[in-house]
C-alpha positions in Angstrom: -31.2 37.8 -14.6 -33.2 35.5 -16.8 -32.7 31.9 -18.2 -31.4 30.6 -21.3 -31.6 28.0 -23.5 -31.7 27.2 -27.4 -33.7 23.9 -28.3 -32.4 21.8 -31.3 -31.1 25.4 -32.6 -29.3 25.5 -36.0 -27.7 28.0 -38.6 -25.8 27.4 -42.1 -23.9 29.9 -44.4 -23.8 28.4 -47.2 -22.3 24.5 -46.7 -21.1 24.7 -43.5 -22.6 24.4 -41.3 -22.0 26.7 -38.0 -24.0 25.6 -34.7 -25.3 21.6 -35.8 -28.7 20.8 -33.7 -27.1 22.8 -30.8 -29.4 22.2 -27.0 -27.8 23.4 -24.0 -30.0 25.3 -21.0 -28.2 28.3 -18.7 -29.5 29.1 -15.6 -30.6 32.1 -13.7 -27.3 33.6 -12.5 -24.9 30.8 -14.3 -21.5 32.0 -15.1 -21.2 29.2 -18.5 -17.8 29.1 -20.8 -18.1 27.6 -24.5 -14.9 26.2 -24.7 -13.3 24.9 -28.1 -11.4 25.0 -31.4 -12.0 28.7 -34.2 -14.7 27.1 -36.0 -16.2 25.1 -33.1 -19.7 27.7 -34.0 -19.4 29.5 -30.8 -19.1 33.4 -31.8 -22.0 31.7 -34.0 -23.5 30.4 -31.7 -23.2 34.2 -29.2 -25.1 35.7 -32.6 -27.8 33.6 -32.2 -28.9 33.9 -28.1 -28.1 37.5 -29.0 -30.4 38.0 -32.5 -27.5 39.0 -34.9 -28.4 35.5 -36.1 -31.8 34.4 -36.8 -31.6 29.8 -37.5 -32.2 27.9 -39.6 -33.9 25.6 -37.2 -34.4 25.2 -33.7 -35.5 28.3 -31.1 -34.0 30.4 -28.7 -35.9 31.5 -25.5 -34.8 34.0 -22.7 -37.5 33.3 -19.6 -39.3 31.6 -20.7 -40.1 33.2 -23.6 -39.8 32.6 -27.6 -36.8 35.1 -28.6 -37.0 33.4 -31.8 -38.1 36.7 -33.8 -37.9 39.2 -31.3 -35.4 42.3 -32.6 -32.1 42.1 -31.2 -32.4 45.3 -29.1 -35.6 44.2 -27.7 -34.1 41.0 -26.6 -32.1 43.2 -23.4 -28.9 41.5 -23.6 -25.4 42.6 -24.0 -22.5 41.1 -26.2 -18.7 41.9 -24.8 -16.8 41.9 -28.5 -13.0 40.8 -28.3 -13.2 45.1 -29.7 -13.0 46.9 -27.1 -15.5 49.4 -29.5 -15.2 52.4 -27.0 -16.0 55.9 -28.6 -12.2 57.7 -29.4 -13.7 60.6 -28.8 -15.9 60.3 -25.7 -14.4 60.7 -22.1 -14.3 57.3 -19.4 -17.7 58.2 -18.2 -19.3 59.8 -22.1 -18.5 55.9 -22.9 -20.2 54.4 -20.1 -23.2 56.9 -20.0 -23.7 56.4 -23.9 -25.6 53.7 -23.3 -27.8 55.4 -20.7 -28.9 58.1 -22.7 -31.1 56.3 -25.6 -34.3 58.1 -25.3 -35.8 54.8 -25.8 -34.6 54.0 -22.6 -35.8 58.1 -20.5 -33.6 57.4 -17.9 -32.7 61.1 -16.2 -29.3 62.6 -15.8 -29.1 61.7 -12.3 -29.8 58.4 -12.6 -27.2 58.1 -15.9 -24.5 59.6 -13.6 -25.6 57.3 -10.4 -25.3 54.3 -12.4 -22.0 54.9 -13.7 -20.7 56.1 -10.7 -21.9 52.7 -9.2 -20.4 51.0 -12.3 -17.2 53.0 -12.5 -16.4 52.3 -8.0 -17.0 48.7 -8.9 -14.8 48.6 -11.9 -11.9 50.8 -10.0 -12.1 52.8 -12.4 -13.2 55.9 -10.2 -10.1 58.1 -11.0 -10.6 57.1 -15.2 -14.2 58.8 -15.6 -12.5 62.4 -17.1 -10.0 60.4 -18.8 -11.0 60.1 -23.1 -10.8 56.5 -24.1 -7.8 56.7 -27.0 -5.4 57.4 -23.5 -6.4 54.3 -22.0 -4.4 50.3 -21.7 -5.5 47.3 -23.0 -6.9 46.5 -19.5 -8.7 49.8 -19.2 -9.8 49.8 -22.0 -11.5 46.7 -21.5 -12.8 47.2 -18.0 -14.7 50.0 -20.2 -16.3 48.1 -22.5 -16.9 45.7 -19.5 -18.6 48.0 -17.9 -21.0 49.4 -21.0 -22.8 46.6 -21.1 -22.7 46.4 -16.6 -24.3 49.9 -16.2 -27.4 48.5 -18.8 -28.2 46.0 -16.1 -28.9 43.6 -18.7 -30.8 40.2 -18.4 -28.4 38.5 -19.8 -24.4 39.3 -20.8 -22.4 37.3 -23.7 -19.0 37.4 -23.7 -16.6 36.8 -26.8 -13.4 36.4 -26.2 -13.2 39.8 -24.1 -10.3 39.1 -22.7 -7.7 37.3 -26.1 -6.1 40.4 -27.3 -5.0 41.6 -23.8 -1.1 39.9 -22.5 -0.6 37.4 -20.1 -0.4 39.7 -16.9 -3.9 41.5 -17.8 -5.4 38.7 -18.6 -5.0 36.8 -15.8 -6.3 40.3 -13.8 -9.0 41.1 -15.7 -10.0 36.9 -15.5 -10.1 37.4 -11.4 -12.6 40.7 -11.5 -14.7 38.8 -14.1 -15.0 36.1 -11.5 -15.7 38.3 -8.6 -18.1 40.9 -10.6 -20.4 38.0 -11.0 -20.1 37.2 -8.0 -21.3 40.4 -7.2 -24.2 41.1 -9.8 -25.7 37.6 -9.6 -25.1 38.2 -13.8 -26.4 35.1 -15.9 -22.9 34.9 -18.6 -22.2 33.3 -21.7 -18.6 33.1 -22.4 -16.8 32.6 -25.6 -12.8 31.1 -25.9 -10.3 28.5 -26.1 -8.5 29.3 -23.9 -9.0 26.2 -21.2 -7.6 28.3 -18.2 -9.9 30.9 -19.0 -12.3 28.6 -19.0 -11.8 26.4 -16.1 -11.2 29.7 -13.8 -14.2 31.4 -15.2 -16.3 29.0 -16.0 -19.4 27.4 -13.7 -19.7 24.8 -16.1 -18.1 24.0 -19.6 -19.5 23.8 -23.0 -17.5 21.5 -25.2 -18.5 22.5 -29.0 -16.5 21.5 -31.6 -18.5 21.5 -35.6 -20.8 23.2 -34.2 -22.0 20.5 -31.6 -22.6 20.3 -27.9 -19.9 17.8 -27.1 -20.4 17.4 -22.6 -21.5 19.8 -20.3 -20.8 20.2 -17.2 -18.3 21.4 -14.2 -15.0 22.0 -14.9 -14.3 18.9 -12.8 -16.8 16.8 -14.7 -15.1 17.8 -17.4 -11.9 17.0 -16.6 -12.4 14.0 -14.5 -15.2 12.7 -16.6 -15.3 13.0 -20.2 -17.3 11.7 -22.3 -15.5 11.5 -25.2 -12.0 11.6 -26.5 -12.3 15.3 -27.5 -13.3 16.2 -24.7 -10.3 14.3 -22.1 -8.1 16.2 -25.1 -9.8 20.1 -24.2 -8.4 20.3 -21.1 -5.7 19.2 -19.0 -1.5 21.0 -19.4 0.5 19.2 -20.1 -2.5 17.2 -22.2 -3.4 13.5 -21.3 -1.2 11.0 -22.7 -3.1 9.5 -25.8 -0.9 5.3 -25.9 -2.2 2.7 -27.7 -3.4 -1.0 -26.6 -0.6 -2.5 -27.6 1.3 -1.3 -23.9 -1.1 -3.1 -22.6 -2.5 -6.4 -21.6 -5.6 -7.1 -23.8 -7.2 -9.3 -21.0 -6.6 -5.8 -19.2 -8.7 -3.6 -22.0 -12.2 -3.9 -22.3 -14.3 -4.7 -25.9 -13.9 -1.9 -28.5 -10.3 -0.1 -26.7 -8.6 2.1 -29.5 -7.3 4.7 -27.4 -6.0 4.2 -23.4 -6.0 8.1 -21.2 -4.1 8.9 -18.6 -3.4 12.4 -17.0 0.1 13.0 -17.1 -0.9 13.4 -12.4 -1.9 10.2 -12.1 1.4 8.6 -13.8 3.3 6.6 -10.8 6.8 6.8 -11.1 9.5 4.2 -9.5 13.1 2.5 -9.7 13.0 0.0 -13.6 11.8 -3.2 -12.6 9.5 -2.3 -9.8 5.4 -3.4 -9.9 3.2 -1.7 -7.7 0.7 -4.5 -7.3 -2.1 -1.9 -5.4 -5.0 -2.1 -8.5 -2.3 -1.5 -10.8 -1.5 -1.8 -15.2 1.2 -3.8 -15.3 4.4 -1.3 -15.1 6.6 -0.3 -18.2 10.1 0.6 -18.0 10.3 3.6 -20.1 13.2 6.0 -21.3 14.0 9.8 -20.1 14.0 11.7 -22.9 13.7 15.4 -21.9 13.3 16.8 -17.9 12.3 19.6 -16.5 13.0 20.5 -13.1 10.9 24.0 -12.8 7.8 22.3 -13.9 8.2 19.0 -12.6 7.4 17.2 -15.9 8.9 14.4 -17.1 9.1 13.6 -21.0 9.3 9.8 -21.1 9.6 7.3 -24.4 7.9 3.9 -25.0 9.3 1.9 -28.0 8.8 4.9 -30.1 5.3 6.4 -27.6 5.7 9.5 -25.7 4.4 9.3 -22.1 4.1 12.8 -20.0 4.1 12.5 -16.5 4.4 15.2 -13.7 6.6 14.6 -10.2 5.3 16.1 -7.4 9.2 16.9 -5.9 12.3 18.0 -8.2 14.2 14.4 -8.8 17.6 14.4 -11.1 16.4 12.3 -13.9 18.8 12.1 -17.0 17.9 11.4 -21.0 18.5 8.2 -21.2 17.8 6.9 -17.8 15.1 3.9 -17.8 12.6 4.7 -15.3 9.0 2.4 -14.2 6.1 4.0 -14.7 3.1 2.1 -13.1 -0.4 3.0 -14.6 -3.3 2.8 -12.0 -6.1 1.0 -12.8 -8.7 4.0 -11.8 -7.2 6.3 -13.5 -7.5 5.4 -17.2 -9.8 6.4 -19.5 -10.8 4.5 -22.6 -12.3 5.5 -26.1 -13.1 4.1 -29.2 -12.3 4.4 -32.5 -14.7 7.6 -33.7 -13.8 9.1 -29.6 -16.7 7.2 -27.8 -16.0 6.6 -24.1 -15.5 3.1 -23.6 -18.2 2.5 -20.6 -15.9 0.9 -17.3 
């Protein structure tokens, strides 16, 4: 496997800056997920690593060697797309064997068969090897697409939203498979998605991308619990983080420059109206119930037109219009400036 380094990489398409001075280090055997909305530069970043695009500035290094000018076929990188890209006229075996039968590889047919069967066993596809690619389900097709990359034994796997066209159940199954494969083969994987569930369940580290720039890079726990910006805080969490105006708080408790106060729904403390909690919380607020979802333990409250979402640990009978006391523990509050940067506390 290999380490990947991007050093101050930029890529423009006309007036559009797709990747903007991006630097990132991916360690050998690490599973890094690039998370962000459409247009954040995620796919372009993968294409720059693969050599399908050339950077306008900066460099790509693979295992410490400069790869910026190296042809894609010589980078020993496997690219897995959302589309399955299988050969419909070939069997599963034929699709898996195809990359190994390139004249450049000079692999014996016995070794081809051994590698194909090993990968098929890893992907639980042994019984499907003689099936035509067109006779597979969506999940099976994506397994074969992943298998075609695995048989090559590349240094790096680049995955561009490979599960996004599958239904929810298949996505969950293949997420488990991908994590198992990563543990088994110890591969270096860079994975692109806009799905926070995929990011948090798969990643060793998550890179938050926005407008072509790296906003934050850290473990899922680090990014969730200690976001460096408002955009990073909003990228993870379901239900999403509460963003509250400073006017709801005593200004004496707010750091200078605070434009937004944020708190995760699970950190909100609920109690009876007009009952405060003096143990490390801000002044208690009285809010009105807008909606309660008992199956999700999700409570939506209102404070002067501002919606506040809280999660409850046990089912309770909240009714619309009911008054509820809310305390916001000081240790759980995050403060952000008007430009979205975190206010240090």
